[in-house]
Amino acid sequence: MFRLLSARGSLRMARFSIQPRNSAGSLTAPNTRSVSNQTGRAQVRRTAQHLDELAPAKAHLEAVSGELPSTPTGPPTGLGGLGGGGGNGMRDAVLTTVVGVIVLFAGGIVYMAWYKENVLWKIEKAFAAGYDPALELAKNSIKKPKELPTPAANEELEWDLEGPWTQHLRREEQDLIDRIIQGSEVGHYFILLGPKGTGKTTMILDAMQAVQAEGVAMCDAHPDLEVFRLRLGKALNYEYNEDTQTGLFQRRDPREGGPALDIERALNKLEKVALRHAKNTGKPLILVLNNVHYFNHDDDGRNMLLQFQQRAEAWAASGILTMVFSSDDSWPFFVMRKNASRMHVVSVYDLSAKDALTASMRMRMNARHKREAPEVLEEVVKTVGGRLTYLGKATKAPDPVKHAKHMLAVEKAWLLSQIGLIPDCDDDVMDEQKWSSCSWLLLREFVRRREQEVKRKQEEVARGEAKEEELNEIPLPRIPYYECRQIMTRPDFMDDLDRKNIISIDINHDVTPDSWLILHAAEEVVSEEGFDDLLDSVRDRVDEIESLHRTRELTFKDVDAGDRIRLTVDKGGARVV
């Protein structure tokens, strides 16, 4: 910078020194003018050469300061060759901007096309063989520990102990479940109904394991729809566009719609994958929604169930995807029944006494316990019934009969904690006691019908019309739904009993105790001395509290001793229509 200013000053001094003057200030003589002109020209040439040397430094300084060039360099540019060098910078800036926008636009299009295709590829991977997370957990859960108790030397193990016990007992419904999971049942969607612990999920996992979950995805429901959204995304290998960078190229999709909107986007992507899969393989995909009764029985839960049912109807009609719902409670079936046209229901019940005895023997030996006498296992089956969950717990215990009795005691204690009767209840718990008393009316009727059925079967055995073994084949008592409404007088309480697994409602609208443990626990309570009087006293107390709530109290103020109050009821007035 200093050298540049010095050069400018030298140039100015050279201009004024071309015509030198004498010491008095006048011009020199003509004979000395030529010498002075030559000296001035030489000085001007040296100054110009010095400026040329400083031109790069000047250009660098102007570039650093952000100023436009003060003098044009190079050939003139602009319109018609006129104008300065500023036109060249403007053209470059415009050209750079246009090229940058084009590159960004093209890159955005390419990225969005790649991302959408990658999303579909990831969902296809979710239905590939061996991918399903639920199947991986199930396969890991049946692995046996390295160290297991070995039976005594004199005990014989006649069963294969390396596989699960279910390979020795195949339920009737398993064939249908296998065909559904294999994609052979086209044009329908299914709902599996049955009490908790009857083996619905186990049959589905066994069928998935047979095909290595090829073309199958499984997802568990949840009361919180945000949690269910993540579970569905995990099952489908879908990130709901949360891993995308398209926000650089477009406005992000709104999330104000809640989880239902995200799930709808996931189902749209799934439909594209299902269409592609059906075209390539000729088989539908399978989507299993397990435990749909976990959805809240409110507007949000019912709307979510309806959202999946609408898709299930459309996909079943086109044959591209088969949905399978499973539920322990009956309310999802009643909700879906109103709009169902292609829905098939598969009812799953407890095992019969004969199958339960066989299953308990297999479970006992598979757990590497010693062989028990058939009478011991028969006692276990009489206590816990044919519920696979209860049989598995009892047969794996060292003393199965003792453990079965313990399970019955626990079930009885839980039942009393839920619907126990309080004789002189306060008005604050009147609603609870109303529900409890109505529940015991229904359970008492179950016990009475069970006793009548046993008595009838014993009479047939005495007459020789039936075998004694048939006494163990008597099923749980069943009461039609409409009769239960009449017995309880409050039909709205039945849904609560179903959700608490006290009763079970099937597709034929027949009501049964949820399990043999519930029935035996109710038998013990009902057979206690004074139970009927206790139930009647609680119902009378509820009626008394309700009558007190309907009673109105009149208070008279400023009444002194000797004053009289006269109340008159006139029923002879005109009738108001």
XYZ file of C-alpha atoms in Angstrom:
577
model
C 0.000 0.000 0.000
C 2.839 2.408 0.859
C 4.638 1.655 -2.417
C 1.454 2.314 -4.349
C 0.967 5.768 -2.777
C 4.627 6.639 -3.390
C 4.263 5.739 -7.060
C 1.234 7.967 -7.446
C 3.129 10.892 -5.884
C 6.102 10.369 -8.204
C 3.786 10.474 -11.214
C 2.364 13.812 -10.170
C 5.874 15.298 -9.644
C 6.947 14.085 -13.060
C 4.079 15.900 -14.777
C 5.126 19.234 -13.322
C 8.838 18.780 -13.966
C 8.600 18.437 -17.754
C 9.208 22.175 -18.255
C 11.919 23.109 -15.760
C 12.345 26.678 -14.516
C 15.365 28.673 -13.459
C 16.221 29.734 -9.996
C 14.245 32.989 -10.423
C 11.142 31.064 -11.366
C 11.102 31.946 -15.107
C 11.368 29.554 -17.954
C 14.788 28.489 -19.198
C 16.195 29.429 -22.503
C 15.211 27.643 -25.693
C 18.588 25.944 -26.005
C 18.093 24.148 -22.694
C 14.434 23.221 -23.301
C 15.226 20.094 -25.372
C 17.521 18.711 -22.696
C 14.870 19.220 -20.063
C 12.230 17.527 -22.233
C 14.406 14.461 -22.686
C 15.045 14.261 -18.968
C 11.281 14.551 -18.246
C 10.405 11.852 -20.756
C 12.898 9.465 -19.214
C 11.491 10.117 -15.760
C 7.930 9.522 -17.033
C 9.002 6.208 -18.586
C 10.612 5.088 -15.347
C 7.478 6.053 -13.399
C 5.178 4.193 -15.831
C 7.395 1.125 -15.595
C 7.207 1.361 -11.832
C 3.401 1.523 -11.967
C 3.287 -1.562 -14.198
C 5.312 -3.420 -11.614
C 2.835 -2.372 -8.902
C -0.313 -3.343 -10.896
C -0.567 -6.885 -9.425
C -0.263 -5.529 -5.891
C -2.998 -3.004 -6.637
C -5.339 -5.674 -8.030
C -4.734 -7.892 -4.968
C -5.445 -4.976 -2.652
C -8.727 -4.156 -4.414
C -9.775 -7.810 -4.335
C -9.130 -8.023 -0.591
C -11.030 -4.791 0.125
C -14.018 -5.942 -1.986
C -13.913 -2.934 -4.345
C -14.555 -3.113 -8.075
C -11.550 -2.504 -10.326
C -10.977 1.244 -10.717
C -9.667 0.841 -14.249
C -10.695 -1.777 -16.785
C -8.136 -4.323 -17.817
C -8.060 -6.269 -20.970
C -10.247 -5.675 -23.999
C -13.479 -3.695 -23.513
C -16.575 -5.775 -22.811
C -20.252 -5.085 -22.547
C -22.956 -4.381 -25.080
C -21.344 -3.876 -28.455
C -17.897 -3.908 -26.924
C -18.667 -0.704 -25.012
C -18.488 -0.294 -21.283
C -16.001 -1.217 -18.623
C -14.925 -4.459 -16.910
C -17.914 -4.493 -14.468
C -20.059 -6.363 -17.020
C -17.750 -9.364 -16.890
C -18.211 -9.764 -13.082
C -21.984 -9.427 -13.314
C -22.190 -12.030 -16.034
C -20.078 -14.473 -14.057
C -22.217 -13.936 -10.955
C -25.468 -14.542 -12.825
C -24.065 -17.578 -14.601
C -22.751 -19.051 -11.338
C -26.111 -18.570 -9.635
C -28.069 -20.192 -12.461
C -25.724 -23.170 -12.648
C -25.856 -23.620 -8.855
C -29.671 -23.594 -8.815
C -29.796 -26.135 -11.654
C -27.318 -28.448 -9.921
C -29.207 -28.178 -6.609
C -32.539 -28.872 -8.302
C -31.187 -31.873 -10.205
C -29.470 -33.208 -7.076
C -32.691 -32.875 -5.096
C -34.667 -34.798 -7.714
C -32.078 -37.573 -7.844
C -31.888 -37.833 -4.032
C -35.665 -37.933 -3.560
C -36.057 -40.616 -6.232
C -33.294 -42.670 -4.627
C -34.716 -42.222 -1.123
C -38.232 -43.303 -2.097
C -36.896 -46.381 -3.820
C -34.674 -47.132 -0.836
C -37.710 -46.960 1.500
C -39.521 -49.579 -0.576
C -36.409 -51.736 -0.661
C -36.119 -51.612 3.126
C -39.757 -52.664 3.555
C -39.185 -55.541 1.130
C -36.265 -56.573 3.302
C -38.603 -56.671 6.321
C -40.517 -59.499 4.626
C -37.404 -61.413 3.633
C -36.727 -64.812 5.155
C -35.239 -64.711 8.644
C -35.704 -60.973 9.251
C -38.696 -60.737 11.604
C -37.644 -59.514 15.103
C -40.526 -61.314 16.826
C -39.416 -64.628 15.330
C -35.831 -64.036 16.436
C -36.978 -63.472 20.015
C -39.151 -66.579 19.906
C -36.331 -68.715 18.519
C -33.971 -67.469 21.199
C -36.496 -68.059 24.000
C -36.826 -71.794 23.340
C -33.107 -72.441 23.573
C -32.263 -74.635 26.545
C -29.551 -73.704 29.028
C -26.339 -75.633 28.903
C -26.771 -77.119 32.355
C -30.075 -78.881 33.011
C -31.091 -81.200 35.825
C -30.663 -84.770 34.737
C -33.193 -87.423 35.694
C -32.378 -90.345 37.855
C -30.609 -93.310 36.365
C -33.682 -95.512 36.511
C -35.886 -92.975 34.721
C -36.621 -93.377 31.025
C -36.941 -90.474 28.634
C -39.033 -91.567 25.689
C -39.374 -88.179 24.004
C -37.058 -86.012 21.969
C -35.776 -83.363 24.347
C -34.057 -81.114 21.824
C -37.128 -79.532 20.257
C -40.054 -77.680 21.802
C -42.862 -79.642 23.357
C -45.295 -78.316 20.737
C -43.795 -80.658 18.144
C -45.447 -83.529 20.034
C -48.903 -81.943 20.163
C -50.484 -80.335 17.138
C -53.703 -78.446 17.679
C -56.597 -78.583 15.261
C -56.244 -74.897 14.389
C -52.557 -75.241 13.487
C -53.257 -76.470 9.946
C -55.329 -73.399 9.156
C -52.725 -71.089 10.718
C -50.008 -72.733 8.602
C -51.964 -72.165 5.401
C -52.567 -68.527 6.333
C -48.895 -67.837 7.065
C -47.805 -69.639 3.905
C -50.077 -67.380 1.843
C -52.415 -70.119 0.679
C -55.556 -68.480 2.127
C -56.229 -65.596 -0.265
C -59.198 -63.260 -0.339
C -59.831 -63.086 3.410
C -58.395 -61.670 6.592
C -58.603 -63.394 9.945
C -59.060 -62.672 13.631
C -58.020 -65.185 16.279
C -60.197 -65.073 19.382
C -59.597 -66.934 22.612
C -58.761 -66.463 26.279
C -55.271 -65.492 27.360
C -52.810 -68.379 27.361
C -54.605 -70.685 24.934
C -51.703 -70.668 22.444
C -52.718 -68.179 19.744
C -49.324 -66.471 19.512
C -47.490 -69.782 19.835
C -49.292 -71.231 16.830
C -48.496 -68.127 14.766
C -44.806 -68.245 15.710
C -44.613 -71.966 14.945
C -46.096 -71.336 11.502
C -43.667 -68.446 10.924
C -40.726 -70.570 11.964
C -41.706 -73.224 9.424
C -41.284 -70.705 6.578
C -38.526 -68.657 8.272
C -40.919 -65.676 8.324
C -40.635 -65.257 4.564
C -43.298 -62.800 3.477
C -44.509 -62.323 7.083
C -44.237 -59.410 9.518
C -45.563 -59.345 13.085
C -46.312 -56.393 15.351
C -47.696 -56.161 18.905
C -50.356 -53.570 19.713
C -49.973 -51.030 22.534
C -52.360 -48.626 24.306
C -50.125 -45.648 23.482
C -50.429 -45.068 19.743
C -47.042 -43.320 19.604
C -45.413 -46.481 20.944
C -47.434 -48.579 18.511
C -46.252 -46.330 15.684
C -42.637 -47.166 16.532
C -43.413 -50.875 16.850
C -45.067 -50.946 13.450
C -42.104 -49.087 11.976
C -39.730 -51.651 13.467
C -41.765 -54.535 12.066
C -41.901 -52.967 8.589
C -38.358 -51.547 8.692
C -39.811 -48.095 8.046
C -38.436 -44.879 9.601
C -41.414 -42.598 8.809
C -39.100 -40.285 6.778
C -37.200 -39.400 9.944
C -33.881 -40.395 8.343
C -34.339 -38.330 5.191
C -32.509 -35.166 4.123
C -35.244 -33.955 1.817
C -35.760 -30.980 4.113
C -32.965 -29.359 2.115
C -35.112 -29.492 -1.021
C -38.718 -29.252 0.180
C -40.951 -28.335 3.083
C -41.130 -31.039 5.743
C -44.408 -32.899 6.003
C -46.530 -31.719 8.952
C -46.746 -33.947 12.036
C -49.820 -32.340 13.592
C -51.952 -35.274 12.475
C -50.551 -37.552 15.201
C -49.542 -41.217 14.959
C -52.564 -42.130 12.829
C -51.192 -40.012 9.974
C -47.748 -41.632 10.202
C -49.277 -45.104 10.261
C -51.326 -44.214 7.185
C -48.096 -43.241 5.384
C -46.548 -46.563 6.399
C -49.559 -48.473 5.063
C -49.320 -46.575 1.771
C -45.698 -47.687 1.381
C -46.633 -51.227 2.405
C -49.312 -51.332 -0.269
C -46.748 -50.494 -2.971
C -44.457 -53.249 -1.730
C -47.345 -55.727 -1.571
C -48.335 -54.966 -5.157
C -44.774 -55.500 -6.320
C -44.423 -58.718 -4.291
C -47.706 -60.166 -5.546
C -46.710 -59.405 -9.133
C -43.324 -61.113 -8.756
C -44.271 -64.132 -6.629
C -48.023 -64.525 -7.052
C -48.458 -64.784 -3.260
C -49.731 -62.228 -0.752
C -47.738 -60.757 2.096
C -48.850 -61.494 5.664
C -49.122 -58.834 8.371
C -49.930 -60.028 11.907
C -51.259 -57.602 14.514
C -50.942 -59.400 17.820
C -53.003 -58.593 20.948
C -55.190 -55.891 19.424
C -57.178 -55.830 22.682
C -54.283 -53.734 24.054
C -55.710 -50.789 22.132
C -57.747 -48.565 24.405
C -61.466 -49.191 24.180
C -62.105 -45.547 23.287
C -62.468 -43.476 20.138
C -58.730 -43.470 19.377
C -58.379 -47.226 19.813
C -61.497 -48.034 17.805
C -60.469 -45.632 15.028
C -57.053 -47.261 14.798
C -58.678 -50.684 14.579
C -61.026 -49.422 11.871
C -58.085 -47.920 9.964
C -56.409 -51.329 9.754
C -59.672 -53.095 8.971
C -60.334 -50.840 5.985
C -56.918 -51.716 4.602
C -57.468 -55.400 5.357
C -60.720 -55.396 3.406
C -59.140 -53.730 0.372
C -56.005 -55.880 0.422
C -57.990 -59.090 0.850
C -60.191 -58.173 -2.107
C -57.127 -57.636 -4.322
C -55.232 -60.604 -2.894
C -51.992 -58.706 -2.264
C -51.830 -58.887 1.539
C -53.546 -60.931 4.268
C -53.923 -59.428 7.722
C -54.222 -61.521 10.877
C -55.554 -60.031 14.112
C -55.402 -61.784 17.483
C -57.253 -60.772 20.629
C -57.906 -62.087 24.125
C -61.006 -59.922 24.600
C -64.195 -59.850 22.602
C -64.658 -56.118 22.086
C -62.345 -55.894 19.013
C -64.452 -58.561 17.330
C -67.688 -56.690 18.055
C -66.153 -53.444 16.755
C -64.893 -55.051 13.539
C -67.978 -57.159 13.000
C -70.044 -54.129 11.977
C -67.890 -53.422 8.908
C -66.622 -56.913 8.127
C -67.377 -58.569 4.817
C -64.229 -60.674 4.255
C -63.313 -61.389 7.879
C -63.041 -64.980 9.089
C -62.967 -65.786 12.807
C -60.801 -68.536 14.300
C -61.823 -69.459 17.847
C -59.136 -70.942 20.079
C -60.244 -72.739 23.237
C -58.597 -74.715 26.022
C -57.472 -78.245 25.346
C -59.804 -81.094 26.150
C -59.040 -83.217 29.189
C -57.503 -85.979 27.071
C -55.295 -83.599 25.061
C -54.381 -81.690 28.212
C -53.201 -84.911 29.876
C -51.065 -85.788 26.864
C -49.629 -82.279 26.716
C -48.803 -82.281 30.425
C -46.907 -85.580 30.072
C -44.890 -84.179 27.167
C -44.166 -80.948 29.020
C -43.085 -82.843 32.127
C -40.638 -85.014 30.240
C -39.418 -82.154 28.078
C -38.485 -80.275 31.272
C -36.327 -83.302 32.242
C -38.351 -84.092 35.343
C -39.009 -87.586 36.528
C -41.969 -89.513 35.205
C -45.124 -88.947 37.220
C -47.999 -91.354 37.653
C -50.981 -90.680 35.370
C -53.140 -90.022 38.430
C -50.894 -87.138 39.458
C -51.149 -85.418 36.096
C -54.889 -86.068 35.999
C -55.197 -84.205 39.296
C -53.236 -81.334 37.796
C -55.508 -81.229 34.753
C -58.625 -81.280 36.952
C -57.306 -78.279 38.870
C -55.920 -76.024 36.128
C -57.833 -77.363 33.113
C -56.544 -77.361 29.548
C -54.979 -73.893 29.551
C -51.489 -74.289 28.114
C -50.007 -71.492 30.194
C -51.175 -73.036 33.457
C -50.141 -76.522 32.402
C -46.654 -75.295 31.579
C -46.223 -73.715 35.009
C -47.536 -76.712 36.926
C -45.671 -79.435 35.028
C -42.306 -77.669 35.312
C -42.565 -77.484 39.109
C -40.942 -80.225 41.233
C -44.334 -81.064 42.777
C -46.966 -80.385 40.082
C -50.011 -81.068 42.272
C -48.813 -78.753 45.034
C -48.040 -76.033 42.532
C -51.489 -76.423 40.947
C -53.115 -75.976 44.372
C -50.965 -72.911 44.926
C -52.090 -71.453 41.597
C -55.715 -72.010 42.614
C -55.172 -70.221 45.929
C -53.528 -67.292 44.159
C -56.364 -67.102 41.636
C -58.943 -67.104 44.436
C -57.122 -64.332 46.301
C -56.910 -62.246 43.116
C -60.609 -62.802 42.370
C -61.627 -61.635 45.860
C -59.374 -58.604 45.546
C -61.199 -57.587 42.383
C -64.852 -58.335 43.212
C -64.849 -59.089 46.935
C -68.064 -58.280 48.837
C -68.208 -55.718 51.669
C -71.282 -56.219 53.914
C -71.705 -52.731 55.429
C -70.107 -50.675 52.721
C -69.945 -46.911 52.727
C -71.646 -44.878 50.058
C -68.239 -44.007 48.563
C -67.770 -47.603 47.360
C -71.372 -48.157 46.350
C -70.556 -48.328 42.626
C -67.788 -50.853 43.226
C -70.027 -53.058 45.346
C -72.785 -52.819 42.774
C -70.348 -54.174 40.186
C -69.070 -56.865 42.585
C -72.548 -58.064 43.570
C -73.675 -58.276 39.937
C -70.498 -60.229 39.082
C -71.104 -62.741 41.845
C -74.653 -63.242 40.631
C -73.218 -64.428 37.320
C -70.455 -66.540 38.894
C -72.953 -68.186 41.247
C -75.068 -69.134 38.249
C -72.001 -70.701 36.585
C -71.389 -72.776 39.710
C -75.001 -73.901 39.864
C -75.052 -74.970 36.200
C -71.782 -76.823 36.657
C -73.249 -78.748 39.601
C -76.377 -79.548 37.611
C -74.327 -80.837 34.669
C -72.166 -83.020 36.920
C -75.238 -84.427 38.650
C -76.901 -85.192 35.318
C -73.769 -86.941 34.030
C -73.485 -89.006 37.229
C -77.071 -90.177 36.807
C -76.282 -91.238 33.244
C -73.261 -93.179 34.474
C -75.420 -94.860 37.149
C -77.922 -95.899 34.498
C -75.165 -97.175 32.261
C -75.796 -94.596 29.566
C -72.364 -92.995 29.909
C -68.864 -93.982 30.948
C -67.247 -92.763 34.101
C -64.400 -91.192 32.118
C -66.906 -88.785 30.609
C -67.167 -87.019 33.952
C -63.739 -85.544 33.269
C -64.807 -84.390 29.796
C -67.522 -82.016 31.016
C -66.710 -78.586 29.506
C -66.979 -75.231 31.194
C -70.581 -74.091 31.697
C -71.916 -71.777 29.012
C -74.642 -69.176 29.346
C -75.995 -67.183 26.382
C -75.160 -63.510 26.406
C -78.771 -62.391 26.678
C -79.324 -64.563 29.741
C -76.251 -63.064 31.376
C -77.770 -59.629 30.885
C -80.875 -60.764 32.712
C -78.898 -62.367 35.538
C -76.601 -59.417 36.154
C -79.223 -56.704 35.446
C -76.276 -54.538 34.385
C -74.971 -55.676 30.977
C -72.405 -52.862 30.859
C -70.422 -54.684 33.566
C -69.711 -57.650 31.273
C -67.073 -55.813 29.261
C -65.128 -55.059 32.437
C -65.288 -58.711 33.484
C -64.015 -59.731 30.051
C -61.102 -57.276 30.193
C -60.127 -58.559 33.647
C -60.144 -62.160 32.331
C -62.896 -63.259 34.710
C -65.272 -64.311 31.931
C -64.822 -65.057 28.251
C -67.190 -64.256 25.381
C -66.921 -66.217 22.137
C -68.171 -65.481 18.625
C -71.422 -67.343 19.322
C -72.193 -64.851 22.100
C -71.830 -67.558 24.723
C -70.292 -66.568 28.052
C -68.079 -68.916 30.076
C -65.697 -68.535 33.023
C -62.307 -67.483 31.716
C -60.604 -70.647 32.988
C -61.033 -73.663 35.226
C -59.073 -71.857 37.915
C -61.679 -69.074 37.944
C -64.515 -71.597 38.119
C -62.892 -73.586 40.952
C -62.153 -70.378 42.854
C -65.786 -69.295 42.447
C -66.943 -72.736 43.623
C -64.920 -72.388 46.805
C -66.300 -68.923 47.513
C -69.913 -69.787 46.716
C -69.793 -72.977 48.799
C -68.722 -71.072 51.898
C -71.324 -70.889 54.634
C -73.390 -67.741 54.569
C -72.377 -66.636 51.067
C -75.952 -66.212 49.845
C -76.843 -64.133 52.906
C -73.722 -62.013 52.390
C -74.602 -61.400 48.752
C -78.178 -60.484 49.611
C -77.063 -58.122 52.384
C -74.681 -56.309 50.055
C -77.416 -55.890 47.449
C -79.793 -54.602 50.146
C -77.135 -52.162 51.297
C -76.681 -50.875 47.764
C -80.449 -50.407 47.428
C -80.510 -48.584 50.748
C -77.756 -46.184 49.733
C -79.457 -45.516 46.412
C -82.738 -44.788 48.215
C -80.917 -42.390 50.520
C -79.543 -40.597 47.502
C -83.088 -40.211 46.191
C -84.345 -38.813 49.541
C -84.677 -35.033 49.939
C -84.449 -33.289 53.291
C -86.525 -30.187 54.085
C -85.158 -27.751 56.671
C -87.330 -25.088 58.332
C -85.642 -22.062 59.851
C -86.869 -19.650 62.542
C -89.189 -22.207 64.123
C -89.826 -21.613 67.825
C -91.323 -23.843 70.454
C -95.064 -24.246 69.975
C -94.996 -23.409 66.262
C -96.827 -25.736 63.933
C -95.857 -26.871 60.424
C -98.562 -28.154 58.155
C -97.787 -29.983 54.882
C -100.524 -30.544 52.363
C -100.408 -32.746 49.261
C -103.081 -31.831 46.767
C -103.636 -34.520 44.131
C -106.857 -33.066 42.807
C -105.267 -30.468 40.555
C -105.629 -30.339 36.802
C -103.582 -32.872 34.843
C -100.746 -31.324 32.864
C -100.194 -33.017 29.521
